[in-house]
Coordinates of C-alpha atoms in Angstrom, one line a residue:
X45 CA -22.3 -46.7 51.3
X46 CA -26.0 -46.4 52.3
X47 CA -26.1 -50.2 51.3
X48 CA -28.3 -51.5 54.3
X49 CA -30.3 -48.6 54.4
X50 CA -33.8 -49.3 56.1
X51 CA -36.1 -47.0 55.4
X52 CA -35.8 -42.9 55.5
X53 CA -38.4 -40.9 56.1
X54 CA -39.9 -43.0 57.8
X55 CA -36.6 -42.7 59.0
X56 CA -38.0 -43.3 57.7
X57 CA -37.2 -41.6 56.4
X58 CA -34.2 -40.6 56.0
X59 CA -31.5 -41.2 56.0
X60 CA -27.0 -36.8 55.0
X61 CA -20.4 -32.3 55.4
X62 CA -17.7 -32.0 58.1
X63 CA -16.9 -31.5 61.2
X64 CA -18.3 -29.1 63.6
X65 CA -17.8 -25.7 62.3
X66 CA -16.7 -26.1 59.1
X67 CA -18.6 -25.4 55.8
X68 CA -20.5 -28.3 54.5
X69 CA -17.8 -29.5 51.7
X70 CA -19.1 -30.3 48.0
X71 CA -15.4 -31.8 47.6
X72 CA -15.8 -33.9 50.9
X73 CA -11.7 -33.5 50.3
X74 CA -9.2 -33.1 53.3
X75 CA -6.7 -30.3 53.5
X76 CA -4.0 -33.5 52.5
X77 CA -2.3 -32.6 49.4
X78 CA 0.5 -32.4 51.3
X79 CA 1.1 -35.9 51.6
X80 CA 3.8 -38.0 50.1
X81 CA 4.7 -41.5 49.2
X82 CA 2.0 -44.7 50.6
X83 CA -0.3 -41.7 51.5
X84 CA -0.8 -40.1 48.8
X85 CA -0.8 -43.0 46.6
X86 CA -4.1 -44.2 48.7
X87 CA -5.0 -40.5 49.0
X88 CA -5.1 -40.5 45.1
X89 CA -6.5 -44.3 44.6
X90 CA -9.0 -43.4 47.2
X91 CA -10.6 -40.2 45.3
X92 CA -10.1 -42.1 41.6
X93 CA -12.3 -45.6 42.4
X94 CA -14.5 -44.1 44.9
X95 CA -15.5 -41.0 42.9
X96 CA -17.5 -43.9 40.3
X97 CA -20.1 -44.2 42.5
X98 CA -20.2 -41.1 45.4
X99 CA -18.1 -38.5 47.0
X100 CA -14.8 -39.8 48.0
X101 CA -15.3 -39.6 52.0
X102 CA -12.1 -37.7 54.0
X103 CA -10.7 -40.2 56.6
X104 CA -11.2 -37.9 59.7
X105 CA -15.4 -38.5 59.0
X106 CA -15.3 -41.9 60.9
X107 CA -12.9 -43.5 63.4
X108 CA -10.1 -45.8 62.9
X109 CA -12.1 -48.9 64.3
X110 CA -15.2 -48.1 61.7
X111 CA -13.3 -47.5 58.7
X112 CA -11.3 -50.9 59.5
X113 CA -13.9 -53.4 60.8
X114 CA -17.2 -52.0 59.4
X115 CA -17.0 -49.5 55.9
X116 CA -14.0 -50.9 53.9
X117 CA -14.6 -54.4 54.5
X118 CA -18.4 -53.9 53.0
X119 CA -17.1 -51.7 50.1
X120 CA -14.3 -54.1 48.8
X121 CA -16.6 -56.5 47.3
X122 CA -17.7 -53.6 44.8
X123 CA -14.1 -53.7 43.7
X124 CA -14.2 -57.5 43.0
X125 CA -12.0 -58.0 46.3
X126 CA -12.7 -60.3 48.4
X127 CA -12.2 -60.5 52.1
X128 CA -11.8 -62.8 55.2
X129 CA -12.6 -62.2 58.7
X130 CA -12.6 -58.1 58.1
X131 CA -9.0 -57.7 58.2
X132 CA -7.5 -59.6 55.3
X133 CA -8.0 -58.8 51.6
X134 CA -7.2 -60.6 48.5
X135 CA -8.0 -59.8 44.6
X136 CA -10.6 -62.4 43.2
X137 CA -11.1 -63.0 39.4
X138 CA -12.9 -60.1 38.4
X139 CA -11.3 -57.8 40.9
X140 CA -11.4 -53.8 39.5
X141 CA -7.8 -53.1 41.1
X142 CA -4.5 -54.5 41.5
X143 CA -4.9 -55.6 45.2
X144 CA -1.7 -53.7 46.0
X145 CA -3.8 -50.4 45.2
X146 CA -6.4 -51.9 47.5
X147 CA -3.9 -52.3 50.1
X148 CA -3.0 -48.4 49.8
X149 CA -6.8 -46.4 50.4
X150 CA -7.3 -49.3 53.4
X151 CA -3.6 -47.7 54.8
X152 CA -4.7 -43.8 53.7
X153 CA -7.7 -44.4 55.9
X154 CA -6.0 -46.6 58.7
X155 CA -3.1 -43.8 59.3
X156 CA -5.7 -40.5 59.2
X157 CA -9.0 -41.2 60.5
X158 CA -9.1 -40.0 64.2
X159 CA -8.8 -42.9 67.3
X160 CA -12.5 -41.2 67.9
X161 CA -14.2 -38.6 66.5
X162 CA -14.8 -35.3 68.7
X163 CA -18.1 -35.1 70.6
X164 CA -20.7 -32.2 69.1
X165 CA -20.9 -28.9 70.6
X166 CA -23.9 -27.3 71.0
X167 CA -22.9 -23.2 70.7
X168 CA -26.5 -22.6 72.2
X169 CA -27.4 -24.3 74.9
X170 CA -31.4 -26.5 74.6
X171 CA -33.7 -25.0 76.9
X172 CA -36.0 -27.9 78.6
X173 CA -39.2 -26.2 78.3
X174 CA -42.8 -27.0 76.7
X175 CA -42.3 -23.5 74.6
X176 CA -45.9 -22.7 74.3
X177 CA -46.3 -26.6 73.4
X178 CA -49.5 -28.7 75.2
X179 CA -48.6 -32.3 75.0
X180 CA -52.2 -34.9 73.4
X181 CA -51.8 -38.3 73.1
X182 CA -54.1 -40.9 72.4
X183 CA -54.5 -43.9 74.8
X184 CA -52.1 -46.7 74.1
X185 CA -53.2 -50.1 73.4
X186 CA -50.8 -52.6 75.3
X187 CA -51.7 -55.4 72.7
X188 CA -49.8 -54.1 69.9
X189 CA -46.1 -52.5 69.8
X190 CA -45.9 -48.8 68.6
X191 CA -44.3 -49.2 65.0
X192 CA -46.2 -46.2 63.5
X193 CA -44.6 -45.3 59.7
X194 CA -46.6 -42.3 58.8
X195 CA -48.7 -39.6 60.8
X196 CA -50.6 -36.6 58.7
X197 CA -52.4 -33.8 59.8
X198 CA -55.9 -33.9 57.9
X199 CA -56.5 -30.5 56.7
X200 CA -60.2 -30.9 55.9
X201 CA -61.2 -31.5 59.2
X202 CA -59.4 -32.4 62.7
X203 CA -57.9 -35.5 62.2
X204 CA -54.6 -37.5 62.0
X205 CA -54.0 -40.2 59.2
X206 CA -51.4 -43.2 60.7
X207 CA -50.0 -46.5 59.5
X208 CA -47.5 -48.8 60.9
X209 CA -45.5 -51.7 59.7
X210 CA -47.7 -54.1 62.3
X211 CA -50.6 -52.6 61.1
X212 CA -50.4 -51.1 57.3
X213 CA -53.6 -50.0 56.8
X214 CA -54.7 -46.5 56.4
X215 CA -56.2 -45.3 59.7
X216 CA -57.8 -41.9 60.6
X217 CA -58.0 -40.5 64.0
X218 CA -61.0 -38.1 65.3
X219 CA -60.5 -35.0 67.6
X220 CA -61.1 -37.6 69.8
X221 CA -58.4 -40.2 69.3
X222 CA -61.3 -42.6 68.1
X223 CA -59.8 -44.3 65.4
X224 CA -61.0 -45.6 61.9
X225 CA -59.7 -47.9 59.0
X226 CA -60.2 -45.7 56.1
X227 CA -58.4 -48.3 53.6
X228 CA -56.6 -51.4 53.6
X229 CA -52.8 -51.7 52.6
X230 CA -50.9 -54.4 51.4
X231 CA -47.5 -52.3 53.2
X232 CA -47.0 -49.9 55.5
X233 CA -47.8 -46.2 54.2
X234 CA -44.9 -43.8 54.2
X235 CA -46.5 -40.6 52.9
X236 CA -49.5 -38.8 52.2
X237 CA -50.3 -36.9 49.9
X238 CA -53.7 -34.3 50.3
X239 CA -55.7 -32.2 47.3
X240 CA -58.4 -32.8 45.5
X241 CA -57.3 -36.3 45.5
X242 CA -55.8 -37.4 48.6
X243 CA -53.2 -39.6 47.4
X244 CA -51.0 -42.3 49.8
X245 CA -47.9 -44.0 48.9
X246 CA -47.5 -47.6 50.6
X247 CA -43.4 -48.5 50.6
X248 CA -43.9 -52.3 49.7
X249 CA -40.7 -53.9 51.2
X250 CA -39.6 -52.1 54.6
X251 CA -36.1 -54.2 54.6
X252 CA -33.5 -53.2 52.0
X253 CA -34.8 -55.1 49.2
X254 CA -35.3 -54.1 45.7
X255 CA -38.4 -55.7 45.7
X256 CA -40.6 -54.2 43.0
X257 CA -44.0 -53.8 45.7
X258 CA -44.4 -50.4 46.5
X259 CA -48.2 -49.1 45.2
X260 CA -49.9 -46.1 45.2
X261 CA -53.6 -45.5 46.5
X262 CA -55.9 -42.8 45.9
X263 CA -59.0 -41.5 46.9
X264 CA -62.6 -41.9 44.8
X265 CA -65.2 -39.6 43.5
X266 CA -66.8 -41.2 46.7
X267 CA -64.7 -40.0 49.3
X268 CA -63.4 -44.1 50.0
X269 CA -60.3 -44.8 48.6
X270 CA -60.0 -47.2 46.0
X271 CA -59.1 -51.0 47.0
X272 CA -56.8 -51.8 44.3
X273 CA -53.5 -49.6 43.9
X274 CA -53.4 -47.0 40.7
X275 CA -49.4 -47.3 40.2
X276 CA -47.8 -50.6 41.2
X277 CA -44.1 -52.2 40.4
X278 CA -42.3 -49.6 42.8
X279 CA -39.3 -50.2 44.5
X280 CA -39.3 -48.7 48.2
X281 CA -41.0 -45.8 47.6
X282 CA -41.2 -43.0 50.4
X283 CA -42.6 -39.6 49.1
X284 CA -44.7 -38.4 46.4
X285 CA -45.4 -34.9 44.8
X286 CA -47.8 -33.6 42.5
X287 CA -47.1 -31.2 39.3
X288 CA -48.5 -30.7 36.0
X289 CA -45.4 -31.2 34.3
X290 CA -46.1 -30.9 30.8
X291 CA -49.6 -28.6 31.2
X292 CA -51.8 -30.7 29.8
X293 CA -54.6 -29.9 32.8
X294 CA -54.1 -33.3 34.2
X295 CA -51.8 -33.9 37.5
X296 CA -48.6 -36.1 37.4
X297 CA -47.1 -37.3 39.9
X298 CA -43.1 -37.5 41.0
X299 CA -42.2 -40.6 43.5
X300 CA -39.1 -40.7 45.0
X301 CA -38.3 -44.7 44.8
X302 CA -35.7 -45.2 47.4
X303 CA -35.0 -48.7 46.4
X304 CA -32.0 -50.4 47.9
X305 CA -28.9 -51.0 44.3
X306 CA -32.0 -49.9 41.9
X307 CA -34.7 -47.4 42.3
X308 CA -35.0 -43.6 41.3
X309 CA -37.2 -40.2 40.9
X310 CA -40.2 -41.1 38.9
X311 CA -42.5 -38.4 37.2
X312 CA -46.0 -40.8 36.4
X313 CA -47.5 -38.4 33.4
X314 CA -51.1 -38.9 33.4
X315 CA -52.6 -39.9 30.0
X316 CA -55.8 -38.8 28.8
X317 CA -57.3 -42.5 29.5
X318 CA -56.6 -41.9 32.7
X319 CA -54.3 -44.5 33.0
X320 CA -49.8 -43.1 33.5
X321 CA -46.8 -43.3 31.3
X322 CA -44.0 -43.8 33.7
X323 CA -40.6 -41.4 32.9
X324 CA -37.3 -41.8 35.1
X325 CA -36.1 -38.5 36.1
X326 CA -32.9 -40.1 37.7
X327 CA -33.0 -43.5 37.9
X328 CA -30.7 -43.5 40.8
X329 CA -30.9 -45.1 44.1
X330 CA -31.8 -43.5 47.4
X331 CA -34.7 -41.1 45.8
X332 CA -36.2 -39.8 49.0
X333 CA -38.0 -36.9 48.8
X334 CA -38.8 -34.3 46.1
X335 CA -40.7 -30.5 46.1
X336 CA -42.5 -28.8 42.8
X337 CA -42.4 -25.7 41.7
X338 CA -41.8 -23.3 39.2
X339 CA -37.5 -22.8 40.2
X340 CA -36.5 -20.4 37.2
X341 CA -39.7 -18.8 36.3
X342 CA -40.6 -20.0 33.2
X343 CA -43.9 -21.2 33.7
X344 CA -43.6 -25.2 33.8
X345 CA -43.0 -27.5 37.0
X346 CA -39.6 -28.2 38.0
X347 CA -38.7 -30.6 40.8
X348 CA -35.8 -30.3 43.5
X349 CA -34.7 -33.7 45.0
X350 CA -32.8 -35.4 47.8
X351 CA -31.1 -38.4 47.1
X352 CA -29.7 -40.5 50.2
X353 CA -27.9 -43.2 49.1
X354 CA -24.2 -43.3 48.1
X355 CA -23.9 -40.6 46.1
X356 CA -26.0 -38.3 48.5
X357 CA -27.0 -34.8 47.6
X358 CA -29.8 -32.1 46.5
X359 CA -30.6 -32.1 42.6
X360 CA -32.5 -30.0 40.6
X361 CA -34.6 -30.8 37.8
X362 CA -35.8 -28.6 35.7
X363 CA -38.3 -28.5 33.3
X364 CA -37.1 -28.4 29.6
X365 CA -40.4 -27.8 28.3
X366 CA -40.5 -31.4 26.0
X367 CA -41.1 -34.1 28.3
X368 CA -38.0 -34.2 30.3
X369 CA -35.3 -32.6 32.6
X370 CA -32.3 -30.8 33.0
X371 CA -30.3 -32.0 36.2
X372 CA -28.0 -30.1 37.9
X373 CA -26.5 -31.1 41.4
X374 CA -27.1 -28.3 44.2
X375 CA -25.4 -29.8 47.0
X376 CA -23.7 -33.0 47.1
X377 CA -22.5 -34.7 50.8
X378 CA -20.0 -38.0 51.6
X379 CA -21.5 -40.9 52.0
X380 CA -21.5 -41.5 55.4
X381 CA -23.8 -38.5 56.5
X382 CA -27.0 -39.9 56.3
X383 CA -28.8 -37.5 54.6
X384 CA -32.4 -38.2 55.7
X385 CA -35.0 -34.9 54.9
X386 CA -34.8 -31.6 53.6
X387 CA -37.7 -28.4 52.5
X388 CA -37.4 -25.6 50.6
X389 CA -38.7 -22.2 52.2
X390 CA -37.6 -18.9 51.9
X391 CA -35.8 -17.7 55.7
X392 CA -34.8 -14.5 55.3
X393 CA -37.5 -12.9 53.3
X394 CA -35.4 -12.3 50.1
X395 CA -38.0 -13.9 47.5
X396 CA -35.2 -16.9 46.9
X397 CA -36.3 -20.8 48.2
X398 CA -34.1 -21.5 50.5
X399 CA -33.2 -25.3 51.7
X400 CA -33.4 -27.0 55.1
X401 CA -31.6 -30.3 55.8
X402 CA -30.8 -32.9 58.3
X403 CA -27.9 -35.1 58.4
X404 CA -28.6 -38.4 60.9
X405 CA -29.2 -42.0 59.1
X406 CA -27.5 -43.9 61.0
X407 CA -28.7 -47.3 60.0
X408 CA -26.0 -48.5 58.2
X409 CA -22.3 -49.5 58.4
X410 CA -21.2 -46.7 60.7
X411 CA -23.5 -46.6 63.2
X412 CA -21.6 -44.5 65.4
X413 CA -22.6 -40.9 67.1
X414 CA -21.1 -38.3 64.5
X415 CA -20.6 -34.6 65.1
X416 CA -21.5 -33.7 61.9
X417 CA -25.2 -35.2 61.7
X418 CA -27.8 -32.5 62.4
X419 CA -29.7 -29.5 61.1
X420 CA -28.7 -27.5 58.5
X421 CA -30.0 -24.3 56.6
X422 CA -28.8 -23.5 53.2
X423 CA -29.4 -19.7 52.1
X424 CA -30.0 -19.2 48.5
X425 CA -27.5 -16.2 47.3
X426 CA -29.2 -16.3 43.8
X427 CA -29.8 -19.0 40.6
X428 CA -29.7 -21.9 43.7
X429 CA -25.7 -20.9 44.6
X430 CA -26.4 -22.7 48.0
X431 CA -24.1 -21.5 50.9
X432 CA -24.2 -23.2 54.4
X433 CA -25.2 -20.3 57.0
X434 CA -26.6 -22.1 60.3
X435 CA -25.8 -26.3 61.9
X436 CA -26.9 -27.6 64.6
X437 CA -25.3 -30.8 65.9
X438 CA -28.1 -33.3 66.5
X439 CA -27.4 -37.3 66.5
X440 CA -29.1 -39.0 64.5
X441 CA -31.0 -35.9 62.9
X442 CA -33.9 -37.5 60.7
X443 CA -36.7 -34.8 59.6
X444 CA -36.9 -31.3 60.1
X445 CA -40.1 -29.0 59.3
X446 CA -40.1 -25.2 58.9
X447 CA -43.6 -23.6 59.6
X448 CA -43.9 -19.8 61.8
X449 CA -45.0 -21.9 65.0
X450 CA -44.7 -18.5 67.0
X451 CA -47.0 -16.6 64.6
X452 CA -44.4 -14.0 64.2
X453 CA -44.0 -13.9 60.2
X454 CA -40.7 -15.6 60.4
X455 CA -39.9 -19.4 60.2
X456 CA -39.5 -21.5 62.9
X457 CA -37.7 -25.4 63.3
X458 CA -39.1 -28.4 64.3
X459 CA -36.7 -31.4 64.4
X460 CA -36.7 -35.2 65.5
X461 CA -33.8 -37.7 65.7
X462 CA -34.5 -41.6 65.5
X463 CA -31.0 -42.1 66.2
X464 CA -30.6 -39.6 68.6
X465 CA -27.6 -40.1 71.6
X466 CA -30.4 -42.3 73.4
X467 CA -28.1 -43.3 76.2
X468 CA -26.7 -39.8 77.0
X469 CA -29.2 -37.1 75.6
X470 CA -32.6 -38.5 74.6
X471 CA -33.9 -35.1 74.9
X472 CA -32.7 -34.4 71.2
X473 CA -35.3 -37.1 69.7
X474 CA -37.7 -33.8 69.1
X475 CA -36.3 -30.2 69.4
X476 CA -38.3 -26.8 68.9
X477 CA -35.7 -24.1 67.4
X478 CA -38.0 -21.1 67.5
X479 CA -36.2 -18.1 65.0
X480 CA -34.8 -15.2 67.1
X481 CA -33.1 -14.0 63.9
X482 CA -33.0 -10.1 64.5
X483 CA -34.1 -8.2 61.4
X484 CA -31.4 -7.1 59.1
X485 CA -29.6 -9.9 60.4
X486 CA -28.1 -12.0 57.4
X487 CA -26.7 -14.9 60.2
X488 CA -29.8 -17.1 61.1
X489 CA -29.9 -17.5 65.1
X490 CA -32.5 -20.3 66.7
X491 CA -32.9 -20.8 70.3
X492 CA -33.6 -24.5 70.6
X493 CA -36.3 -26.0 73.3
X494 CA -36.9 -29.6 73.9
X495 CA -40.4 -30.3 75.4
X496 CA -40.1 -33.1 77.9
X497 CA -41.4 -36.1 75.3
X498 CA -38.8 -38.1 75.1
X499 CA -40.8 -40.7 77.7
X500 CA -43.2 -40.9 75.7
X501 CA -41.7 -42.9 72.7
X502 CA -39.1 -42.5 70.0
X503 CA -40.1 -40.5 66.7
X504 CA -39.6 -41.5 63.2
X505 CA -42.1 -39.2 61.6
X506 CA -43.3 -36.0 62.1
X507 CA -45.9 -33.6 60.2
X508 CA -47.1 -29.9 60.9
X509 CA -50.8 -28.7 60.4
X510 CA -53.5 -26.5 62.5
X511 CA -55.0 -29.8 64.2
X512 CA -57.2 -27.5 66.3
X513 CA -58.3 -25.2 63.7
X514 CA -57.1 -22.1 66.1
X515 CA -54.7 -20.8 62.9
X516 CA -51.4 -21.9 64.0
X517 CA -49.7 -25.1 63.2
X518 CA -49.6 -28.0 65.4
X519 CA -47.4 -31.0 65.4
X520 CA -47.9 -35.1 65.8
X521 CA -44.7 -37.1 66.6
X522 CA -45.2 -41.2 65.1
X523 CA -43.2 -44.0 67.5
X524 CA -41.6 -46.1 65.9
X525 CA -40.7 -48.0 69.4
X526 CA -38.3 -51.1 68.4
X527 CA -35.5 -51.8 66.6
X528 CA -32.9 -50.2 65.3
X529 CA -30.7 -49.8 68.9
X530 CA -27.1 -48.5 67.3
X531 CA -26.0 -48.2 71.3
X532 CA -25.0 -50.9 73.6
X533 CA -26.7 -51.3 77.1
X534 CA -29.7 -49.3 75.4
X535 CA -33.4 -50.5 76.8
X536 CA -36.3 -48.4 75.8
X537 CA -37.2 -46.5 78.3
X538 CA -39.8 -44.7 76.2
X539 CA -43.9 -45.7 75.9
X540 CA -43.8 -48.4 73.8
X541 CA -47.2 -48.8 72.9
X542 CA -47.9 -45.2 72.4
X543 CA -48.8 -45.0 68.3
X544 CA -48.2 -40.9 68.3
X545 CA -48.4 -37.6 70.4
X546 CA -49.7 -34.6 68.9
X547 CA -48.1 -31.4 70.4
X548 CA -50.7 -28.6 70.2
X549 CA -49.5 -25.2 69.9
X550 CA -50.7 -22.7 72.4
X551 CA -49.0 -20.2 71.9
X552 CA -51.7 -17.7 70.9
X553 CA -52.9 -18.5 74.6
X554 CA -49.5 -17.8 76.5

């Protein structure tokens, strides 16, 4: 259902489950077995067609209205039937069911789905304090909107790497906020990528396209990066990760390809010519972000995935040792979440990666405040058996970073929301959750802090990284400042023209 998807990570984004307080359901199934008759013949119609291409959502994850004006009339065309004015359906030639069957999931979803869903409950209540934060920002130039796709935290020397969709090239900002184009871009970077070969991924068509224009840059023996693009012909792509997947000596590279009906997870194997053999790892729309590393221990590079579009979920890929993968699906979510970022870190200590996720694209047919989007934290209880152990509602959730911001050996929360409740709680477009876990404890607890930023513009991306070279990490906030305004009545009220804010970390000093 992710079919008008922007783009994630920028929202990018991402941009991904139940309601408040219960676990995070693989089945995405309601507790309706019980029903009889109409019901249950759209109940079982439902689960049967939409199962082909995602999780078969339950009714009560969007209201009435939504389902009715807004998600079945866009998904009826992919079962060959045709509609008029949003309300009225009718088979055409090639239509995939009898249009009586049709009739039956638009009644299951009609007669269960709430008049509204609930509002999200905070159990612990968002402290409005800086939290050992000290707020930098550049000067804003009034000449040019804020529509800033990618900020990264140079860690060779204090800087901050930017692009936007206004202005795609690759710029690098001093201490100083004195800015430099460091290379040229035919499209707005959406990642980048350091090492001994700083690497940046440019996403080629912003607007849900599956325009093949996506490229990939890199950086020469020279320092400069190179004019021309090394990998070309991608569609949408948003992330990329680096792995020596078949230990040759020579890096690879895996691009998540977001695409909008066609893209993937791409592994680029480096030939000895220099030049790249491309191999699909899942060829799959809605690739949007992907971590290396050796998962089962075996010596070779496997890859964990998030894919955000229709059929949403965490995969993992592992290595089989001849050129390929082995998939198998970690977590899978309904449609309509909006999955938008995950990480993998280990929480509690234990030696197992753990995952982080956040819940909040909200960019596409339901673009309605949902109790379910937010933070999540999946614990690892052994060979990746994922189990759902701490949420926390956020609208609109779209990245969240783990990194031990206090400096007190355990891992801390960083979180922003592009489509954050912008009319009633902007506050939530960045929250702090510093980790107050007590030791022993096998329940996570975060306190959650909200700096007072929110004036200052409306993130989209975020990374962490010592800016200031004092040992702990820092964080810059990218503004992406128009567009995209789900609410009604909604003016910015935020800096427009201010490209990012960095939020040093000063804790040390408190």
């Amino acid at each position: 259902m992710k079919l008008a998807k922007q783009f994630w990570h920028l929202v990018v984004t991402a941009i991904f489950i139940t309601i408040t307080g219960q676990s995070c359901g693989r089945s995405g199934q309601s507790a309706d077995d019980s029903l009889s008759g109409e019901l249950a013949a759209g109940r079982d119609a439902a689960r049967k067609r939409c199962s082909t291409c995602h999780l078969p959502p339950d009714p009560a994850l969007l209201d009435k209205e939504t389902w009715k004006k807004q998600v079945l009339p866009a998904m009826a065309p992919y079962f060959g039937i045709e509609v008029w004015q949003k309300s009225q359906y009718f088979a055409g030639e090639r239509a995939a069911m009898p249009i009586a069957e049709w009739t039956q999931i638009v009644a299951y979803y009609d007669s269960l789905a709430p008049a509204q869903l609930p509002a999200a409950h905070a159990t612990v209540p968002v402290r409005g304090e800086w939290a050992g934060f000290t707020l930098k920002k550049p000067a804003a130039d009034t000449t040019h909107l804020a529509t800033t796709t990618m900020v990264a935290f140079d860690p060779g020397a204090k800087g901050i790497f930017t692009s936007s969709s206004e202005m795609p090239a690759l710029m690098r900002w001093d201490e100083h906020f004195g800015k430099q184009m460091r290379a040229p871009l035919a499209s707005p970077a959406t990642y980048m990528l350091f090492g001994e070969m700083p690497v940046v991924t440019a996403v080629g068509e912003m607007r849900a396209y599956d325009v093949a224009s996506g490229e990939m840059y890199r950086r020469g023996a020279n320092g400069q990066f190179e004019p021309k693009p090394f990998i070309t012909g991608l569609r949408r792509p948003l992330h990329t990760a680096v792995g020596d997947f078949n230990r040759d000596g020579r890096m690879d590279y895996a691009v998540s390809a977001f695409g909008h009906n066609q893209g993937g997870l791409y592994v680029f194997r480096q030939k000895e010519d220099g030049g790249f053999d491309k191999v699909p790892v899942r060829e799959i729309a809605g690739a949007t972000q992907s971590f290396t590393g050796d998962f089962n221990g075996d010596g070779w590079t496997d890859l964990i995935a998030l894919f955000a579009h229709a059929d949403e979920g965490i995969w993992l890929f592992t290595n089989d040792q001849k050129g390929g993968f082995t998939e198998k699906n970690l977590l899978r979510f309904p449609p309509v979440y909006g999955s938008s970022s995950f990480q993998v870190a280990d929480f509690n200590h234990d030696g197992r990666p753990d995952v982080l996720y956040t819940a909040g694209d909200n960019s596409d047919y339901s673009r309605i405040l949902k109790p379910y989007h937010g933070v999540y934290l999946f614990l690892n209880k052994g060979d990746f058996q994922l189990e759902q152990s701490w949420f926390y509602p956020v609208n609109g959730a779209t990245r969240a970073v783990a990194s031990d911001f206090d400096g007190d050996g355990d891992l801390d929360i960083a979180s922003l929301a592009f489509f954050a409740d912008l009319k009633h709680n902007p506050a939530e477009k960045f929250l702090y959750f510093r980790n107050d876990t007590p030791q022993g404890n096998a329940k996570p607890q975060f306190q959650p802090f909200s700096p007072p930023v929110a004036s200052s513009g409306r993130w989209i991306c975020m990374d962490a990284g010592d800016w200031d070279n004092d040992g702990d990490p820092d964080i810059v906030l990218g503004n992406y400042s128009k567009g995209f305004l789900n609410q009604d009545a909604v003016q910015p009220d935020w800096n427009v023209y201010l490209p990012f804010v960095v939020l040093q970390n000063d804790m040390k000093r408190h």
